[in-house]
Amino acid sequence: MRLSADTPSTPPPAPTRLDLLSAMLKIRAYEEQIVAFHAAGPFPNVCTSVGQEAAAVGVVSALRAEDQILTNHRSAGHLLARGADPGRMLAEVMGRSTGYCQGRSGTLHISVKELGVVLTSTIVGGELSLAPGVALSRAMLGGEGIVVCFFGDGAACEGIFHESLNLASVWNLPVLYVCENNQWQAFVHRTETMKGDFVAPWAAPYGIESLTVDGNDVEAVRKAALQAAAQVRETRRPFLLEAWTYRQRGHMEPHDQSYVDPAELEAWLAKDPIARLEARLLADGELTTASLEALHAQARHAIDAAAEFATSSPYPDLSDLAAGVYA
Amino acid sequence: MTQMTFHDAVEAALHEEMARDPRVLMFGEGTATKRKGLLKAFGPARVRNTPLAEGIITGTAAGAAATGLRPVVDLTFAPFLCFAMDELVNSAGKLRYMSGGQFSFPMVALAMTGGGWSVGAQHNHNLEAWFVHAPGLKVVMPSTPADAKGLMKAAIRDENPVLFFMDIGLLFTPGDVPGEEAGDETMVPLGQAAICREGTDVTLISYAKTVHACLAAAETLAGQGVSAEVVDLRTLKPLDEATILASVRRTGRAVIVHEASRLCGVGAEIAALISEQAFESLKAPLVRLTGPDAPVSASYPLEQAFAPQADAIAEAARQLAARNLEAAPIW
Ligand SMILES: Cc1ncc(C[n+]2csc(CCOP(=O)(O)OP(=O)(O)O)c2C)c(N)n1
Ligand SMILES: [Mg+2]
């Protein structure tokens, strides 16, 4: 049952490989700015997505304007890939009134409704609990859009993950579940909390198809996400895509990786998603060292300007403390 | 006495109790990673990491508590208790009574809350009153490292499920804490408030971080000729009604202060208690200073302003001290 007419959906123009690289570089530069803020003095805790840029860019580049995204505490990549303004994001992280949520969210729950990034929750599993309802709206109110729900391997250990998949399956809801399996669940390695290595096999018992992709290969992620999104769009049924990736930094800034096996870290750093695409583009002659340096500088400048905007933005007025709690 | 932070004082209590009683064990998300000292001392069977799943962490604690173990679970941030609500409220809180006393639940659930880290409303929510409202649960929320240690020891030894809230803003403030050699002297019994400053004109009643705001206010008030008594509840359930009532009967005036929101907060219960049992001693209406009915903003200035501040407490107390209903009754 649809309550209103569908809006025709047009796929956006395909990004070039250089576009994919630029998008990842922007995320990296943003996260490095967060790290720099921390080095400079007290700054709110932030969960960076360094190392997971390919998962964010690969998936989000496969989406259309009318699609909606739910995300979690490690959201900067998803937001930036979707076109969010890094200045307003940093302002939000710093609790300034110019932030996307007027400074009330801080880093952990940034929603940007105008970009279709809805209901960001830092309650691990919060996004999983809300995604079926968002998809139900799509199913009943019309529109071709699908709902993409990003979550971590840790979130898959919450009971709500299983409830979400089951309901989305029995109600035929167009949810593309995207698990970024980054090996870590805050201070605990996934091998301590799950018997298998992968989350994807947990979809089948609910009648949901799944696929695990090399999450540090942006082109592979994009290809898999295009297929998965097309399937959800076509069948109006859920699908689970798992990106096999790595959290290169500590759970949050200020940075601490004292509990991380250095050999594991080193092995994954060697598979850095940005370095991999750069090497490929250099080998294929699509990049020169000079043009690569220019792309890096471009990303840095964009983030410099964003940091300047955020730092010079005012804090919210204290009289706003309890405003807007009720509709 | 040694100087240690609130955080370390809790850890010291855990250490002493685990050494004393082999049935005590601790688990939670990252417990074994973060509490290396306990892991080293007591091994991986008694200090465990869990999957990221508050419901099963707490349910497992309740099941184990009812059948011979004495678990302490770290649920990290208070809002995550929402995922453990059924296990805390319906199981641990009710199944003693509902089983006709066949089972008890000697367990402790630990959670941080309160302003200080700008982490926003899904990490910072002072929801302690919810658990005060739920039968069968005890609730502790200390304000000093020494009390944190003493109350943690008492909570572990208690036969009932205890919610142990740690105020984020106090975690890394050091204070004097009695060492292990003090033995059971270091215990702070559940249900005993502390009078942390004596006074005669007005009673400031609070718990956790706002106790310190009350003490600062009392200092200011002293300079202005108003003698304020400060009561630190320490345990919210069982509530030390006798200490509250005795103090208010002496001073005739009370300001009740907490960071948690006002509606149905712990302060409402205290106000009701005083009205019911010490009404004839009151020289002025009761005043509550609390957080507003709003989620806490992540923005630092707003987060800080959420909790009642010392100057507002002093101002409220000054106004109360100027009133004397006995001299000019309004009813
Ligand atoms: C219900 C709940 N429990 C615990 C936390 C604290 N926490 C925040 S992120 C995190 C780890 C999440 O792991 P995962 O889902 O794999 O995502 P990742 O951080 O690896 O991106 C934890 C334990 C939380 N925010 N919400
Ligand atoms: Mg993870």
XYZ file of C-alpha atoms in Angstrom, chain B:
331
model
C 44.569 7.804 54.510
C 45.754 7.972 50.922
C 44.913 10.486 48.256
C 43.095 8.883 45.384
C 40.500 9.724 42.779
C 36.893 8.639 42.946
C 37.596 6.255 40.081
C 40.544 4.655 41.854
C 38.636 4.486 45.110
C 35.945 2.399 43.423
C 38.639 0.186 41.968
C 40.229 -0.207 45.415
C 36.886 -1.280 46.859
C 36.425 -3.817 44.079
C 39.889 -5.144 44.716
C 39.387 -5.536 48.457
C 35.995 -7.185 48.075
C 37.145 -9.587 45.371
C 40.069 -10.578 47.565
C 37.762 -11.094 50.515
C 35.010 -13.047 48.760
C 35.699 -15.458 45.867
C 32.053 -15.250 44.813
C 32.487 -11.634 43.711
C 33.141 -11.279 39.992
C 32.930 -8.388 37.581
C 32.030 -8.130 33.931
C 30.986 -5.626 31.315
C 31.893 -4.040 27.998
C 35.645 -3.569 28.248
C 35.875 -4.448 31.956
C 38.844 -6.778 31.465
C 40.518 -4.311 29.091
C 40.117 -1.305 31.351
C 40.614 -2.927 34.757
C 43.983 -4.528 34.139
C 44.839 -4.542 37.848
C 41.770 -6.579 38.750
C 42.329 -8.922 35.828
C 45.901 -9.513 36.915
C 44.934 -10.115 40.518
C 41.841 -12.262 40.016
C 42.139 -13.770 36.539
C 39.900 -13.959 33.475
C 37.180 -16.051 35.107
C 36.373 -13.302 37.579
C 37.118 -10.249 35.444
C 35.500 -10.554 32.045
C 34.826 -8.634 28.895
C 31.342 -9.201 27.518
C 29.690 -8.763 24.155
C 28.169 -5.346 23.639
C 24.751 -6.234 25.001
C 23.505 -4.634 28.203
C 20.405 -6.798 28.416
C 22.253 -10.076 28.591
C 25.027 -8.614 30.756
C 22.483 -7.627 33.364
C 20.301 -10.685 32.987
C 23.359 -12.871 33.437
C 24.266 -10.949 36.568
C 20.767 -11.422 37.960
C 20.748 -15.125 37.152
C 24.158 -15.593 38.710
C 23.308 -13.488 41.753
C 20.220 -15.557 42.483
C 22.207 -18.770 42.392
C 25.343 -18.131 44.405
C 27.605 -15.542 42.805
C 27.906 -11.848 43.662
C 28.357 -10.069 40.343
C 29.328 -6.474 39.743
C 28.458 -5.324 36.238
C 29.769 -2.186 34.604
C 27.105 -0.770 32.305
C 29.377 2.217 31.572
C 26.998 5.144 30.909
C 23.643 5.526 32.651
C 21.495 5.916 29.499
C 22.575 2.429 28.419
C 20.690 1.146 31.458
C 17.625 1.504 29.249
C 18.751 -1.661 27.472
C 19.018 -3.380 30.878
C 15.741 -2.117 32.279
C 13.830 -5.371 32.089
C 16.596 -7.308 33.769
C 17.037 -4.722 36.524
C 13.435 -3.795 37.155
C 11.436 -6.906 36.318
C 13.953 -9.550 37.270
C 16.425 -8.339 39.885
C 13.963 -5.946 41.522
C 10.887 -8.156 41.614
C 11.799 -11.823 41.642
C 12.763 -11.903 45.303
C 9.310 -10.785 46.329
C 7.552 -12.693 43.577
C 9.277 -15.931 44.485
C 8.176 -15.615 48.064
C 11.720 -14.860 49.131
C 13.280 -17.943 47.570
C 15.843 -15.900 45.645
C 17.931 -12.834 46.412
C 19.951 -10.712 44.018
C 23.222 -9.621 45.585
C 24.546 -7.685 42.594
C 25.843 -4.224 41.790
C 25.238 -2.358 38.537
C 27.674 0.450 37.891
C 27.019 3.433 35.624
C 28.475 6.886 35.019
C 26.375 9.971 34.520
C 26.328 13.736 34.908
C 27.870 16.671 33.131
C 31.572 17.110 32.600
C 32.547 15.456 29.346
C 30.192 17.141 26.850
C 29.079 13.742 25.636
C 25.435 14.637 25.163
C 22.141 13.283 26.370
C 22.615 9.681 25.278
C 25.611 9.381 27.612
C 24.652 11.837 30.308
C 21.244 11.447 31.890
C 20.705 11.520 35.633
C 18.009 8.887 35.750
C 18.654 7.652 39.300
C 15.100 8.455 40.379
C 13.741 5.805 37.991
C 15.414 3.157 40.081
C 14.379 4.700 43.371
C 10.851 4.301 42.074
C 11.330 0.619 41.233
C 10.711 -1.745 44.155
C 13.472 -4.078 45.202
C 16.391 -1.949 44.034
C 18.766 0.139 46.114
C 20.415 3.248 44.721
C 23.720 4.841 45.660
C 25.274 8.042 44.330
C 28.324 9.217 46.288
C 30.048 12.591 46.218
C 33.560 11.815 47.492
C 36.238 9.180 46.848
C 36.044 7.932 50.449
C 32.294 7.432 50.235
C 32.656 5.851 46.820
C 34.966 3.262 48.284
C 32.942 2.671 51.409
C 29.624 2.480 49.611
C 30.960 0.176 46.912
C 32.127 -2.226 49.602
C 28.751 -2.077 51.305
C 26.921 -2.459 47.990
C 28.852 -5.610 47.138
C 28.048 -7.077 50.560
C 24.378 -6.161 50.375
C 21.915 -8.968 49.600
C 19.929 -6.732 47.231
C 20.556 -5.347 43.752
C 22.283 -1.969 44.051
C 22.523 0.671 41.352
C 25.808 2.492 41.845
C 25.960 5.815 40.001
C 29.245 7.589 39.494
C 29.147 11.293 38.714
C 31.406 11.887 35.717
C 32.352 15.326 36.966
C 33.765 13.816 40.164
C 35.572 10.813 38.737
C 39.045 12.238 38.587
C 38.941 14.541 41.585
C 41.218 13.195 44.312
C 40.322 12.965 47.973
C 41.401 11.262 51.186
C 40.477 7.607 51.244
C 41.076 5.154 54.087
C 43.337 2.284 53.078
C 42.752 -1.442 53.348
C 44.317 -1.539 56.815
C 41.300 0.368 58.098
C 39.338 -2.827 57.426
C 35.586 -2.630 57.769
C 35.982 0.881 59.150
C 36.124 1.982 55.529
C 32.603 0.703 54.918
C 29.869 3.270 54.518
C 26.554 1.579 55.286
C 23.841 1.952 52.694
C 21.093 4.281 53.794
C 23.178 6.670 55.878
C 23.345 10.306 54.889
C 26.259 12.484 56.007
C 26.097 15.940 57.483
C 29.110 17.412 55.762
C 28.738 20.871 57.270
C 26.741 21.860 60.302
C 24.531 24.927 60.358
C 21.471 26.389 62.007
C 19.554 28.598 59.547
C 18.927 26.460 56.501
C 19.569 22.866 55.339
C 20.990 22.263 51.887
C 20.135 18.691 50.866
C 21.857 17.119 47.903
C 23.872 14.193 46.521
C 26.755 13.631 44.101
C 28.348 16.643 42.396
C 25.871 19.225 43.621
C 26.923 18.471 47.202
C 30.088 20.372 46.328
C 28.044 23.259 44.954
C 26.100 23.259 48.244
C 29.323 23.331 50.254
C 30.584 26.262 48.194
C 27.249 28.020 48.705
C 27.425 27.363 52.460
C 30.840 28.978 52.541
C 29.532 32.075 50.771
C 26.493 32.161 53.051
C 28.673 31.979 56.148
C 30.340 35.206 55.041
C 26.898 36.781 54.836
C 25.748 35.703 58.255
C 23.652 32.730 57.150
C 24.542 29.407 58.725
C 23.823 26.568 56.280
C 23.878 22.874 57.070
C 24.766 20.546 54.183
C 23.341 17.030 54.027
C 24.834 14.582 51.532
C 22.309 11.807 50.991
C 24.917 9.370 49.601
C 22.274 6.646 49.299
C 19.009 7.540 47.572
C 17.325 4.311 48.545
C 16.991 3.452 51.304
C 16.707 7.154 52.048
C 18.030 8.336 55.414
C 14.781 10.000 56.414
C 15.843 10.472 60.019
C 18.865 12.611 59.173
C 16.900 14.741 56.710
C 14.030 15.315 59.137
C 16.260 16.001 62.128
C 18.227 18.614 60.208
C 15.167 20.372 58.837
C 13.557 20.361 62.270
C 16.637 22.186 63.541
C 16.921 24.755 60.776
C 13.300 25.096 59.691
C 14.326 25.719 56.096
C 15.504 23.506 53.243
C 16.887 23.858 49.746
C 16.927 20.551 47.887
C 19.442 20.382 45.067
C 20.179 17.900 42.299
C 21.400 17.818 38.733
C 18.632 15.468 37.636
C 15.467 16.980 36.213
C 12.885 18.296 38.630
C 9.713 16.373 37.736
C 9.370 13.308 39.943
C 13.032 13.618 40.858
C 14.501 12.544 44.178
C 13.951 16.096 45.406
C 10.200 15.723 45.022
C 10.266 12.746 47.365
C 12.323 14.634 49.920
C 10.012 17.630 49.735
C 7.036 15.354 50.282
C 8.749 13.668 53.210
C 9.472 16.992 54.896
C 5.953 18.298 54.261
C 4.441 15.143 55.680
C 6.632 14.788 58.726
C 8.251 18.108 59.582
C 5.699 20.602 58.375
C 5.293 22.162 61.818
C 9.022 22.974 61.904
C 9.090 24.863 58.624
C 9.742 28.584 58.742
C 9.651 28.975 54.988
C 8.454 27.036 51.941
C 10.757 24.355 50.589
C 12.834 25.180 47.539
C 14.016 22.748 44.894
C 16.890 23.607 42.566
C 17.307 21.013 39.844
C 18.090 20.449 36.204
C 15.308 21.418 33.771
C 12.900 19.058 32.038
C 15.220 18.703 29.047
C 17.840 16.348 27.686
C 21.340 17.600 28.472
C 23.017 19.503 25.671
C 26.448 18.373 24.492
C 27.529 22.004 24.230
C 29.849 22.610 27.161
C 28.407 25.887 28.502
C 24.865 24.513 28.294
C 25.900 21.243 29.865
C 27.506 23.077 32.765
C 24.521 25.362 33.226
C 22.186 22.363 33.407
C 23.202 21.599 36.993
C 22.326 24.063 39.780
C 25.262 26.344 40.555
C 26.620 27.463 43.921
C 25.548 31.096 43.490
C 21.958 30.112 42.729
C 21.920 27.840 45.771
C 23.308 30.601 47.981
C 20.771 33.072 46.637
C 17.871 30.692 47.283
C 19.124 29.973 50.794
C 19.561 33.696 51.523
C 15.983 34.393 50.511
C 14.734 31.522 52.662
C 16.764 32.648 55.656
C 15.075 36.027 55.417
C 11.667 34.427 55.801
C 10.178 33.279 59.037
C 6.730 31.820 58.758
C 6.395 31.504 62.514
C 6.673 35.255 62.864
C 4.319 35.949 60.006
C 2.263 32.897 59.199
C 0.752 32.876 55.739
C -1.691 30.022 56.224
